[in-house]
PDB file of N, CA, C and O in Angstrom:
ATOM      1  N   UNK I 137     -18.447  -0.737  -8.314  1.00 57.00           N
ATOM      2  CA  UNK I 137     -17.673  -1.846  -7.818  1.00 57.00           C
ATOM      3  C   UNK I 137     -18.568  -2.915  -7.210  1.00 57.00           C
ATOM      4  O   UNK I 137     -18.219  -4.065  -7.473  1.00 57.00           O
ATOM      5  N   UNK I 138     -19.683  -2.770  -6.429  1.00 66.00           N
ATOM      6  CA  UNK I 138     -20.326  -3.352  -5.775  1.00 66.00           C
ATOM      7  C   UNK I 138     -21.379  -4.425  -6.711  1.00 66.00           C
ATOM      8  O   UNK I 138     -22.036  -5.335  -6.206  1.00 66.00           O
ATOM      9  N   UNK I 139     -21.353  -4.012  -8.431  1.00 74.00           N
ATOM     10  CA  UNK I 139     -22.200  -4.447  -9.058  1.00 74.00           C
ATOM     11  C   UNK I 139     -21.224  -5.878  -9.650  1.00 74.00           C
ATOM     12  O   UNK I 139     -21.585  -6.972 -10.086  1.00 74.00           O
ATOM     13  N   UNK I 140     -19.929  -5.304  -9.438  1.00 72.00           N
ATOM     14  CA  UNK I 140     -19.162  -6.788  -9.772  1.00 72.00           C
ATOM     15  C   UNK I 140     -18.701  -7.450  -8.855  1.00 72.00           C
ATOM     16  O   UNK I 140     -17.779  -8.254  -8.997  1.00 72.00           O
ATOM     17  N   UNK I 141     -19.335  -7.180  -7.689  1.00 76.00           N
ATOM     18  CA  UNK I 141     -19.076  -7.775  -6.532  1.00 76.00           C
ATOM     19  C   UNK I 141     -17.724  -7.669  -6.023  1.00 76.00           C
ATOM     20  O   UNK I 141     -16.933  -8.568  -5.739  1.00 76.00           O
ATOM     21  N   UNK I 142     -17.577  -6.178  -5.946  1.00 74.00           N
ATOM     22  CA  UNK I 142     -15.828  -6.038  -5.308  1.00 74.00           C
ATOM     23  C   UNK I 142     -16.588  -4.960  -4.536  1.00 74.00           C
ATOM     24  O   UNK I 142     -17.355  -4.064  -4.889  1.00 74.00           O
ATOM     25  N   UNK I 143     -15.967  -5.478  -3.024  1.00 78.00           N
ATOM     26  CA  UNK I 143     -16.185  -4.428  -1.893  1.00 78.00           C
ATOM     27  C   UNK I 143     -15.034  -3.506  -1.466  1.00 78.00           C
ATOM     28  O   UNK I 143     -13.908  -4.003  -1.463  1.00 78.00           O
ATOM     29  N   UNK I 144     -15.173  -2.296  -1.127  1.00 80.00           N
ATOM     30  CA  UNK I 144     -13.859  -2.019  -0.686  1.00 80.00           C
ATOM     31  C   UNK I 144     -14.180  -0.752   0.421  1.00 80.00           C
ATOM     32  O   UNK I 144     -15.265  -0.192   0.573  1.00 80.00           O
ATOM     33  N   UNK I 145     -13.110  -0.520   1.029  1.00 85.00           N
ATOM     34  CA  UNK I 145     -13.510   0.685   1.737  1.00 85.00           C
ATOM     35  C   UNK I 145     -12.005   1.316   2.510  1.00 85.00           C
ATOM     36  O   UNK I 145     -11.076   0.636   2.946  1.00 85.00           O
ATOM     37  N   UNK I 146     -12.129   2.790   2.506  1.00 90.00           N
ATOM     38  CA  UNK I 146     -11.354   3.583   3.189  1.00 90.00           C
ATOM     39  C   UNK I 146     -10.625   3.263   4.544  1.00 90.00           C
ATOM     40  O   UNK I 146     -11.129   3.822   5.519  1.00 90.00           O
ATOM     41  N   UNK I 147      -9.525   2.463   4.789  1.00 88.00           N
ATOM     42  CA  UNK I 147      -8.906   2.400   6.285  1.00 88.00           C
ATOM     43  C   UNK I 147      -7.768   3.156   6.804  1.00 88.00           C
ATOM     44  O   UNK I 147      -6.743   3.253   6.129  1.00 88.00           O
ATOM     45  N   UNK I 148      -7.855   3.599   7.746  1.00 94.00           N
ATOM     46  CA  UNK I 148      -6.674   4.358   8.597  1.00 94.00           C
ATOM     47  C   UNK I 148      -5.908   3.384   8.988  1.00 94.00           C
ATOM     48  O   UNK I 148      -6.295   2.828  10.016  1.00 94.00           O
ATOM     49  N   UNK I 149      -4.836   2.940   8.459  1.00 92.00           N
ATOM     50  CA  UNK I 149      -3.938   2.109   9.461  1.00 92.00           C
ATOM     51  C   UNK I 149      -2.514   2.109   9.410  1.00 92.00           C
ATOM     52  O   UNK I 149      -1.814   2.730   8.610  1.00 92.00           O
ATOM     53  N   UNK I 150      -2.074   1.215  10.507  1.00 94.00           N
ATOM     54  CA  UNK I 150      -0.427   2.107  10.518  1.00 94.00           C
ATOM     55  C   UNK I 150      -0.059   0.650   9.397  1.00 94.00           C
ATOM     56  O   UNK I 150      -0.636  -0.370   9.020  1.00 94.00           O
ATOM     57  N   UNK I 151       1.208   1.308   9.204  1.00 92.00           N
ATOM     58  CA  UNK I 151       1.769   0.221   7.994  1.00 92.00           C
ATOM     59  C   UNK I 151       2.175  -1.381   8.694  1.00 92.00           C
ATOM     60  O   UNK I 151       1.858  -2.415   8.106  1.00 92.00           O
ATOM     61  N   UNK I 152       2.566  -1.383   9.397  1.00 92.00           N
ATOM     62  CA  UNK I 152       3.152  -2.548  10.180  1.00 92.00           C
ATOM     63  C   UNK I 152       1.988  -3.322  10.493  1.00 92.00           C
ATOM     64  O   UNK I 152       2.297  -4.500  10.669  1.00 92.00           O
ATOM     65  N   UNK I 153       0.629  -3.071  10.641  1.00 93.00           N
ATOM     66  CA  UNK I 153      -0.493  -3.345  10.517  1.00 93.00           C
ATOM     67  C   UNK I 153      -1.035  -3.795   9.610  1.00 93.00           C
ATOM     68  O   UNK I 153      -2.139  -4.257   9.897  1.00 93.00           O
ATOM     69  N   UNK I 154      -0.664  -3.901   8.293  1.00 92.00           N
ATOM     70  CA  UNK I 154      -0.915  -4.273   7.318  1.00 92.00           C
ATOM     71  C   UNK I 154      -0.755  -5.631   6.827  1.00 92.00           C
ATOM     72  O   UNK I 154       0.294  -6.143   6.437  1.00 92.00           O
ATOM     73  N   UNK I 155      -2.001  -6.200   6.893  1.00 90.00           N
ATOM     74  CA  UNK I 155      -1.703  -7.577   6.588  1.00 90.00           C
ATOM     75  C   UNK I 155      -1.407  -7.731   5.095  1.00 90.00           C
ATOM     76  O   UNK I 155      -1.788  -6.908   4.262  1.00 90.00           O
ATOM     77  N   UNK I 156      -0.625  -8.961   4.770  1.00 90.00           N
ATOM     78  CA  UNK I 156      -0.628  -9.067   3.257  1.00 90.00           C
ATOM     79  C   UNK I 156      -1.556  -9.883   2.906  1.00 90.00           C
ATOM     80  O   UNK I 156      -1.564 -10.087   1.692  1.00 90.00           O
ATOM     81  N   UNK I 157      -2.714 -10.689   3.774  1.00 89.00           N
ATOM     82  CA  UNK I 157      -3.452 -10.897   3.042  1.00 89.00           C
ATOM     83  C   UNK I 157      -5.217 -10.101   2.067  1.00 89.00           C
ATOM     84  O   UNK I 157      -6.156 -10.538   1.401  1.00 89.00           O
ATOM     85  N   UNK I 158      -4.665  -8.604   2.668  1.00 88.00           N
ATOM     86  CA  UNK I 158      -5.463  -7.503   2.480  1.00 88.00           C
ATOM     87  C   UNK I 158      -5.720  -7.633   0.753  1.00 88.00           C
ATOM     88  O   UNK I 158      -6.796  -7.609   0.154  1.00 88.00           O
ATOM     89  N   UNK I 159      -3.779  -7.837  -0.018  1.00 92.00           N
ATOM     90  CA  UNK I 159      -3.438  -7.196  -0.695  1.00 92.00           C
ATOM     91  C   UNK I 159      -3.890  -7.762  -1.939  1.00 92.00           C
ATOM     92  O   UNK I 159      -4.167  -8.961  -1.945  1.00 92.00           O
ATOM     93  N   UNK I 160      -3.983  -7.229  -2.770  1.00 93.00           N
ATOM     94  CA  UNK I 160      -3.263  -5.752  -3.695  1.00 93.00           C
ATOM     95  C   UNK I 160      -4.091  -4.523  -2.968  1.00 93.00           C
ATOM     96  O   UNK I 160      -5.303  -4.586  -2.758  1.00 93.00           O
ATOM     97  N   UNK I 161      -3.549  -3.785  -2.737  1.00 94.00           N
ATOM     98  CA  UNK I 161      -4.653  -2.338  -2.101  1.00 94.00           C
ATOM     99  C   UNK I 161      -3.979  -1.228  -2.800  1.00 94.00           C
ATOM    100  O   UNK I 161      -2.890  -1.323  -3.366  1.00 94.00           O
ATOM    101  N   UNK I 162      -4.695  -0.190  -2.719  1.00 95.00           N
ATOM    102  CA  UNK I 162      -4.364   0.817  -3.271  1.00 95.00           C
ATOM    103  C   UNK I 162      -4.023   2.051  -1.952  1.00 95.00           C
ATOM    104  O   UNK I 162      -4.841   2.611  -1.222  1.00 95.00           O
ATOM    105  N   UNK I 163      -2.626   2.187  -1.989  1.00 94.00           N
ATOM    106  CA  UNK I 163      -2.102   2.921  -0.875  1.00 94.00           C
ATOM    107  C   UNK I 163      -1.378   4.262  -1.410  1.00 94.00           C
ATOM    108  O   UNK I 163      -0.388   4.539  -2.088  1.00 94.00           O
ATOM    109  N   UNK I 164      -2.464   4.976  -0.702  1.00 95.00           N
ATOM    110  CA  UNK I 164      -2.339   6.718  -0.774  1.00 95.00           C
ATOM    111  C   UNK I 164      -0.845   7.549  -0.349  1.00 95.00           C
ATOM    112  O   UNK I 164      -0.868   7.553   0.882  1.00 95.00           O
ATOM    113  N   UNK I 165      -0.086   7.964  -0.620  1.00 95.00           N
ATOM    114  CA  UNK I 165       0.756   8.613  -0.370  1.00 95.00           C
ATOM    115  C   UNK I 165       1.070   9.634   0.498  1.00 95.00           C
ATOM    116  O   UNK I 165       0.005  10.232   0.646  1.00 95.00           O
ATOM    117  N   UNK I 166       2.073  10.281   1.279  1.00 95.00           N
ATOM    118  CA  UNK I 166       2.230  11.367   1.944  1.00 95.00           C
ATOM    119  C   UNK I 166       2.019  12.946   1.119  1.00 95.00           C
ATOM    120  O   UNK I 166       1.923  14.054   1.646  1.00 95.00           O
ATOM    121  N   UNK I 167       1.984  12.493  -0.713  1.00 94.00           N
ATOM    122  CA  UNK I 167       1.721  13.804  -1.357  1.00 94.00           C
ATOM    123  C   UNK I 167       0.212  13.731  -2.015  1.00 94.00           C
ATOM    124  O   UNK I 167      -0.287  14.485  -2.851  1.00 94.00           O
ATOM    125  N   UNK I 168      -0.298  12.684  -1.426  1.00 93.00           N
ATOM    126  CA  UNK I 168      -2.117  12.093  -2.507  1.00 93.00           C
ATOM    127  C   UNK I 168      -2.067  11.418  -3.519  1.00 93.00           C
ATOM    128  O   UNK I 168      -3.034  11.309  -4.273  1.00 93.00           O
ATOM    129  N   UNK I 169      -0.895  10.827  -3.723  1.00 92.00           N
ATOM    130  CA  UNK I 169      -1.090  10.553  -4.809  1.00 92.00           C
ATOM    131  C   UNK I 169      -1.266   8.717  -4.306  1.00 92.00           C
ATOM    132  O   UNK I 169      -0.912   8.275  -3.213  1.00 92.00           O
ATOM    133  N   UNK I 170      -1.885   7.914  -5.416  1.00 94.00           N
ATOM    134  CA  UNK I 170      -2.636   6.640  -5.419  1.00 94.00           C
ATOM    135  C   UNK I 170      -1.498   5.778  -6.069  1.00 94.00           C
ATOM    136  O   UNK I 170      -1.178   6.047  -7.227  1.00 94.00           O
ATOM    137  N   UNK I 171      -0.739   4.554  -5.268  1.00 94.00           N
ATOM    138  CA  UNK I 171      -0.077   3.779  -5.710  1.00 94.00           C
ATOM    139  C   UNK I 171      -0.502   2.383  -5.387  1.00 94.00           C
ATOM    140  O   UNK I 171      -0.956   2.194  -4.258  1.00 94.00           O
ATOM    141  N   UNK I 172      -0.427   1.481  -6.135  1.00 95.00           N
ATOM    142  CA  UNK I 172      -0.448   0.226  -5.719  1.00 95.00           C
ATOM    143  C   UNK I 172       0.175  -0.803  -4.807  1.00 95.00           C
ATOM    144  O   UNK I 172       1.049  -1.585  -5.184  1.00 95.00           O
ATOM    145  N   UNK I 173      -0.389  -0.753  -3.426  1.00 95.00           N
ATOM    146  CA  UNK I 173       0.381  -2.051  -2.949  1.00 95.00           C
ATOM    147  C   UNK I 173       0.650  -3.214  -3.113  1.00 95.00           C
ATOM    148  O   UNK I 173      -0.078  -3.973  -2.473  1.00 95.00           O
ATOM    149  N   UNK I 174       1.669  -3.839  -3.925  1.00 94.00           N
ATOM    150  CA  UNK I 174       1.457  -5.271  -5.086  1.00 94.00           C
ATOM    151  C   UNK I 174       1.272  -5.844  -3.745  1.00 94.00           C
ATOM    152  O   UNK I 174       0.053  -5.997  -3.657  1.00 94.00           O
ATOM    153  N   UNK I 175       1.969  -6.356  -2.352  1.00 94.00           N
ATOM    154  CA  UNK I 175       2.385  -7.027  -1.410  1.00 94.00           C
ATOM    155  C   UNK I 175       3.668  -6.865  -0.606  1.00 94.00           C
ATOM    156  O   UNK I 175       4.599  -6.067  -0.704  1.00 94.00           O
ATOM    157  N   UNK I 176       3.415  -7.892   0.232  1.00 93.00           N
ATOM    158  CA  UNK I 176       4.933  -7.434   1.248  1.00 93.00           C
ATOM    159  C   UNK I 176       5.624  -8.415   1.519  1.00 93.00           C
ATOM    160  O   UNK I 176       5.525  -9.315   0.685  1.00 93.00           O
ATOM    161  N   UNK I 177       6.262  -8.602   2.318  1.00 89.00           N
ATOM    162  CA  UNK I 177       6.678  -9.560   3.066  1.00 89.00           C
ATOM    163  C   UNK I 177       7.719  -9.580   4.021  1.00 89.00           C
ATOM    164  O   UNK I 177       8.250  -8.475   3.915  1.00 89.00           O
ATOM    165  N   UNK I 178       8.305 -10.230   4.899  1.00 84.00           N
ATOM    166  CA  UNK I 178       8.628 -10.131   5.887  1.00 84.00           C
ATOM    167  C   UNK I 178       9.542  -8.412   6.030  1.00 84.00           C
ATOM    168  O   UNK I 178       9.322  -7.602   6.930  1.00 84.00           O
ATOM    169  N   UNK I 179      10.283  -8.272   5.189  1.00 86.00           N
ATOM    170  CA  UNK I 179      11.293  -6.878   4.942  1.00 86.00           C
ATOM    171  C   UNK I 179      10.841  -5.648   4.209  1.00 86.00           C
ATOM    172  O   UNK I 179      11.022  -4.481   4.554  1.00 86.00           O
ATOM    173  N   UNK I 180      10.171  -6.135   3.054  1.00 92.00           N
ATOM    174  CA  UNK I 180      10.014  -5.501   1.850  1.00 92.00           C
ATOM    175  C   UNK I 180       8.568  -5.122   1.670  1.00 92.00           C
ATOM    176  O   UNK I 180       7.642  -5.767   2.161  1.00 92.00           O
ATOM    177  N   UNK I 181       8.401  -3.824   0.794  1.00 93.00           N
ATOM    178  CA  UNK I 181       6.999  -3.523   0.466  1.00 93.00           C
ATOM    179  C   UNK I 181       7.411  -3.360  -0.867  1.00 93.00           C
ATOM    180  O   UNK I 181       8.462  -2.816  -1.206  1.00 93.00           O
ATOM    181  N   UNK I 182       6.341  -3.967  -1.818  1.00 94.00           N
ATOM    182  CA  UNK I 182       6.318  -3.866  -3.365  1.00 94.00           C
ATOM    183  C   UNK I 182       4.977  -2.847  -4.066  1.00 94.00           C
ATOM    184  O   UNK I 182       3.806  -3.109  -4.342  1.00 94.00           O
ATOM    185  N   UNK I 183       5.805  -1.608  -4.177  1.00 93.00           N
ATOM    186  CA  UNK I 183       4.524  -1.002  -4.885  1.00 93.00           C
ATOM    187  C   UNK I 183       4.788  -0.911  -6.141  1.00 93.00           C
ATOM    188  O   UNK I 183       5.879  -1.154  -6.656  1.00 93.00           O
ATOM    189  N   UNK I 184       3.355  -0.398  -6.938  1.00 93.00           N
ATOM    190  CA  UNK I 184       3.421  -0.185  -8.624  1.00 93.00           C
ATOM    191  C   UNK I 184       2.451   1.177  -8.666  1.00 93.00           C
ATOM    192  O   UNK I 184       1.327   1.377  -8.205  1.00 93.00           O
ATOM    193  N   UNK I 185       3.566   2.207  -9.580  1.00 90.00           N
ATOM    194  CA  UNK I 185       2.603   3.692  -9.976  1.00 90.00           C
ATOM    195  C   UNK I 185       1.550   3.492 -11.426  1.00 90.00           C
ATOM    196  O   UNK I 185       1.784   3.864 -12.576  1.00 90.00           O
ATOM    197  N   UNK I 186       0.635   2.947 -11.019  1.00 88.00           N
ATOM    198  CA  UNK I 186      -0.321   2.732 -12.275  1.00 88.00           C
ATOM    199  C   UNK I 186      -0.111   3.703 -13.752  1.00 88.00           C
ATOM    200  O   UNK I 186      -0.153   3.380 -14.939  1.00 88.00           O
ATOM    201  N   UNK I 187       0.113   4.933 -13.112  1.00 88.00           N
ATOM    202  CA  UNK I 187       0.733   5.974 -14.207  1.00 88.00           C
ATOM    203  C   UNK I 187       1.832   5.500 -14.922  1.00 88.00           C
ATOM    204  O   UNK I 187       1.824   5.294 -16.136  1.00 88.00           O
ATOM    205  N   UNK I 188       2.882   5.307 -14.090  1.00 86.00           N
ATOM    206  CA  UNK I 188       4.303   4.949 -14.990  1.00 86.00           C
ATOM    207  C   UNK I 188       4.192   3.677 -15.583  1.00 86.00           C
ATOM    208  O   UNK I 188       4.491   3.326 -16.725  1.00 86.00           O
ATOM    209  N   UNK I 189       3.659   2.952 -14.523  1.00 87.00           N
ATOM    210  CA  UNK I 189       3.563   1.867 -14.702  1.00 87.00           C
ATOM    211  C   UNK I 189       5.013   0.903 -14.256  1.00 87.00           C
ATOM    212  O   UNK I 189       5.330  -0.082 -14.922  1.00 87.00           O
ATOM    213  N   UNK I 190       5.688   1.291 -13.223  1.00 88.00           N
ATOM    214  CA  UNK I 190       6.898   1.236 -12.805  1.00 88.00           C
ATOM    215  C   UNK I 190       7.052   0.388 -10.963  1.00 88.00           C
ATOM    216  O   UNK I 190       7.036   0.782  -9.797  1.00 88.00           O
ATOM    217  N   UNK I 191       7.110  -0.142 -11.259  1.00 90.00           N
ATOM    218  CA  UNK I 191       7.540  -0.817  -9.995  1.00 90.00           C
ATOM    219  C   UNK I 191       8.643  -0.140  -8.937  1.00 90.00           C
ATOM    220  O   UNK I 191       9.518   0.595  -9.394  1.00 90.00           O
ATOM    221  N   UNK I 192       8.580  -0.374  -7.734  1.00 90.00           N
ATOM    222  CA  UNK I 192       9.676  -0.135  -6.825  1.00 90.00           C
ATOM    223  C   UNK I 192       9.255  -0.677  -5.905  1.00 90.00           C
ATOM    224  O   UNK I 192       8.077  -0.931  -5.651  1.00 90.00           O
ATOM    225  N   UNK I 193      10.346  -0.949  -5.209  1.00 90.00           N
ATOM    226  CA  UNK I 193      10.700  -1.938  -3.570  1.00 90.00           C
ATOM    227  C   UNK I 193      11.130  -1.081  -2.909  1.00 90.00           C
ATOM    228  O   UNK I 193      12.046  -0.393  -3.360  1.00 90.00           O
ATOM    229  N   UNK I 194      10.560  -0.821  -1.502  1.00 92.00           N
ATOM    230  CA  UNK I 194      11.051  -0.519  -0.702  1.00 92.00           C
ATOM    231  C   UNK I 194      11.584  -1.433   0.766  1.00 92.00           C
ATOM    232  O   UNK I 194      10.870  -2.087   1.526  1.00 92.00           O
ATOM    233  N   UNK I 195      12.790  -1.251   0.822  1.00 90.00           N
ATOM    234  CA  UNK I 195      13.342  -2.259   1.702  1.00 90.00           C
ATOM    235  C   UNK I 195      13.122  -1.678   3.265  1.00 90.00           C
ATOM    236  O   UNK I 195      14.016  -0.904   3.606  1.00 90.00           O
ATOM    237  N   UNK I 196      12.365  -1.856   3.995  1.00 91.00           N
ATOM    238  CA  UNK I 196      11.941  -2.164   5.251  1.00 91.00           C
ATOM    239  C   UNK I 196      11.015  -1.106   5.655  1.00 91.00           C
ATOM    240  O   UNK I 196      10.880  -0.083   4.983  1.00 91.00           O
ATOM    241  N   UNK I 197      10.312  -1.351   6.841  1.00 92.00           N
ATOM    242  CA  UNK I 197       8.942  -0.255   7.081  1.00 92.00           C
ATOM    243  C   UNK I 197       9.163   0.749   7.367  1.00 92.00           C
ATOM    244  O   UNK I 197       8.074   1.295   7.545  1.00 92.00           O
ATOM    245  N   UNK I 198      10.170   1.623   7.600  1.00 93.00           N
ATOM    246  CA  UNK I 198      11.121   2.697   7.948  1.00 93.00           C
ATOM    247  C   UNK I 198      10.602   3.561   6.444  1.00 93.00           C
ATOM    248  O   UNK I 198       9.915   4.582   6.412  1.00 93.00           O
ATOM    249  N   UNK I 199      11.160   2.804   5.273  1.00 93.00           N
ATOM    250  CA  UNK I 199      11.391   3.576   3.676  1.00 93.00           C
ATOM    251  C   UNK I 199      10.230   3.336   3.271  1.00 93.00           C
ATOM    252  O   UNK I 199       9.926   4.085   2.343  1.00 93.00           O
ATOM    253  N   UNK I 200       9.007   2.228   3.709  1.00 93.00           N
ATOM    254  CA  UNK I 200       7.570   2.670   3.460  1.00 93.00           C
ATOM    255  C   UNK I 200       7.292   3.773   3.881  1.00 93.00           C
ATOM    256  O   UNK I 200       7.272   4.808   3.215  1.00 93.00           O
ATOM    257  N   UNK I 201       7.001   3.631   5.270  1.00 94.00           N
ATOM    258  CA  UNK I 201       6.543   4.479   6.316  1.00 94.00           C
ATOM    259  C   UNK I 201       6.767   6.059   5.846  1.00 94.00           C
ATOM    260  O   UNK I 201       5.957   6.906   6.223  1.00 94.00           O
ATOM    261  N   UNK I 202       8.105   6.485   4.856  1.00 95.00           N
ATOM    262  CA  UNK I 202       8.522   7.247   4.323  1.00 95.00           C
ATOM    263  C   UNK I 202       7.448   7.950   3.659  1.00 95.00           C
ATOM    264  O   UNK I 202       7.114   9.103   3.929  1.00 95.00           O
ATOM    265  N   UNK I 203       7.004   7.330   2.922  1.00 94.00           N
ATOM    266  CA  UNK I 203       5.944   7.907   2.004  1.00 94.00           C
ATOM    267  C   UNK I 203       4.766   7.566   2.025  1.00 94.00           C
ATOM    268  O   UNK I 203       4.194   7.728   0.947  1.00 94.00           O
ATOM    269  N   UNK I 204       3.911   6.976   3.178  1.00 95.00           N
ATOM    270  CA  UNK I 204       2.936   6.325   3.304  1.00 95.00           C
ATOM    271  C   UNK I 204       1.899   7.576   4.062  1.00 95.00           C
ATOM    272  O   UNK I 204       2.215   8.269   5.029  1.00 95.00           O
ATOM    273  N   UNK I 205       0.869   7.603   3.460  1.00 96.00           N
ATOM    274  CA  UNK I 205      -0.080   9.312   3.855  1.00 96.00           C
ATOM    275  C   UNK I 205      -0.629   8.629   4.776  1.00 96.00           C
ATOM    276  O   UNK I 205      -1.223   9.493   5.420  1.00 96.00           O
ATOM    277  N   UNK I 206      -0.910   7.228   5.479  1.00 96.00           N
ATOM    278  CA  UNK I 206      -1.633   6.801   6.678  1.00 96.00           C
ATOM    279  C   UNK I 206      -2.914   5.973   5.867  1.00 96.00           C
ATOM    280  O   UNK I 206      -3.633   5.397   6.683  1.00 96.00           O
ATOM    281  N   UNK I 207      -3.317   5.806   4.538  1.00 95.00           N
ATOM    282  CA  UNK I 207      -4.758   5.553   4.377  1.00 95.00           C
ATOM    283  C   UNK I 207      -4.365   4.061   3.519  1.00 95.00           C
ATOM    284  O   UNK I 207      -3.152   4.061   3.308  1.00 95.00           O
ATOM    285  N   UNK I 208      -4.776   3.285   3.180  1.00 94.00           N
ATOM    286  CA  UNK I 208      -5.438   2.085   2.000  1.00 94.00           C
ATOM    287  C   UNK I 208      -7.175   2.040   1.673  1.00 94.00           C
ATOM    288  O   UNK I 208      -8.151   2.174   2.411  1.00 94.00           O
ATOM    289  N   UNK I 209      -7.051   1.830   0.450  1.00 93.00           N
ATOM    290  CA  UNK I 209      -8.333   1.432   0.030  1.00 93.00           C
ATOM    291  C   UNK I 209      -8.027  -0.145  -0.494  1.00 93.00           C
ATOM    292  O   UNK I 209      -8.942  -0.834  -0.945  1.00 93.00           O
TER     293      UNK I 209
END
């Protein structure tokens, strides 16, 4: 990553903490598994499962927070 000049690194943070101008990040799950944080905004979190390739919204930080393992890359 570093050779195409993309930096990135491992953060602990709570979700509400999460700026959207971080984003797109890749946010780890409560089961490990790696989903995409497209962005947020004031209500809503927009992720994408690179696997399915499937989008979903979750409507407020409560139904993030749901499934969120604590980490972003």
């Amino acid at each position: 990553a570093s050779r195409a000049g993309i930096n990135s690194r491992v953060v602990h943070r709570p979700l509400k903490d999460v700026s959207a101008h971080i984003l797109p990040a890749v946010f780890m799950t409560n089961t490990g598994r790696a989903v995409i944080l497209l962005k947020r905004d004031k209500h809503d979190f927009y992720l994408l499962d690179p696997i399915s390739g499937k989008g979903q919204v979750f409507s407020g930080l409560k139904a993030a927070e749901d499934i969120y393992g604590g980490y972003l890359i």
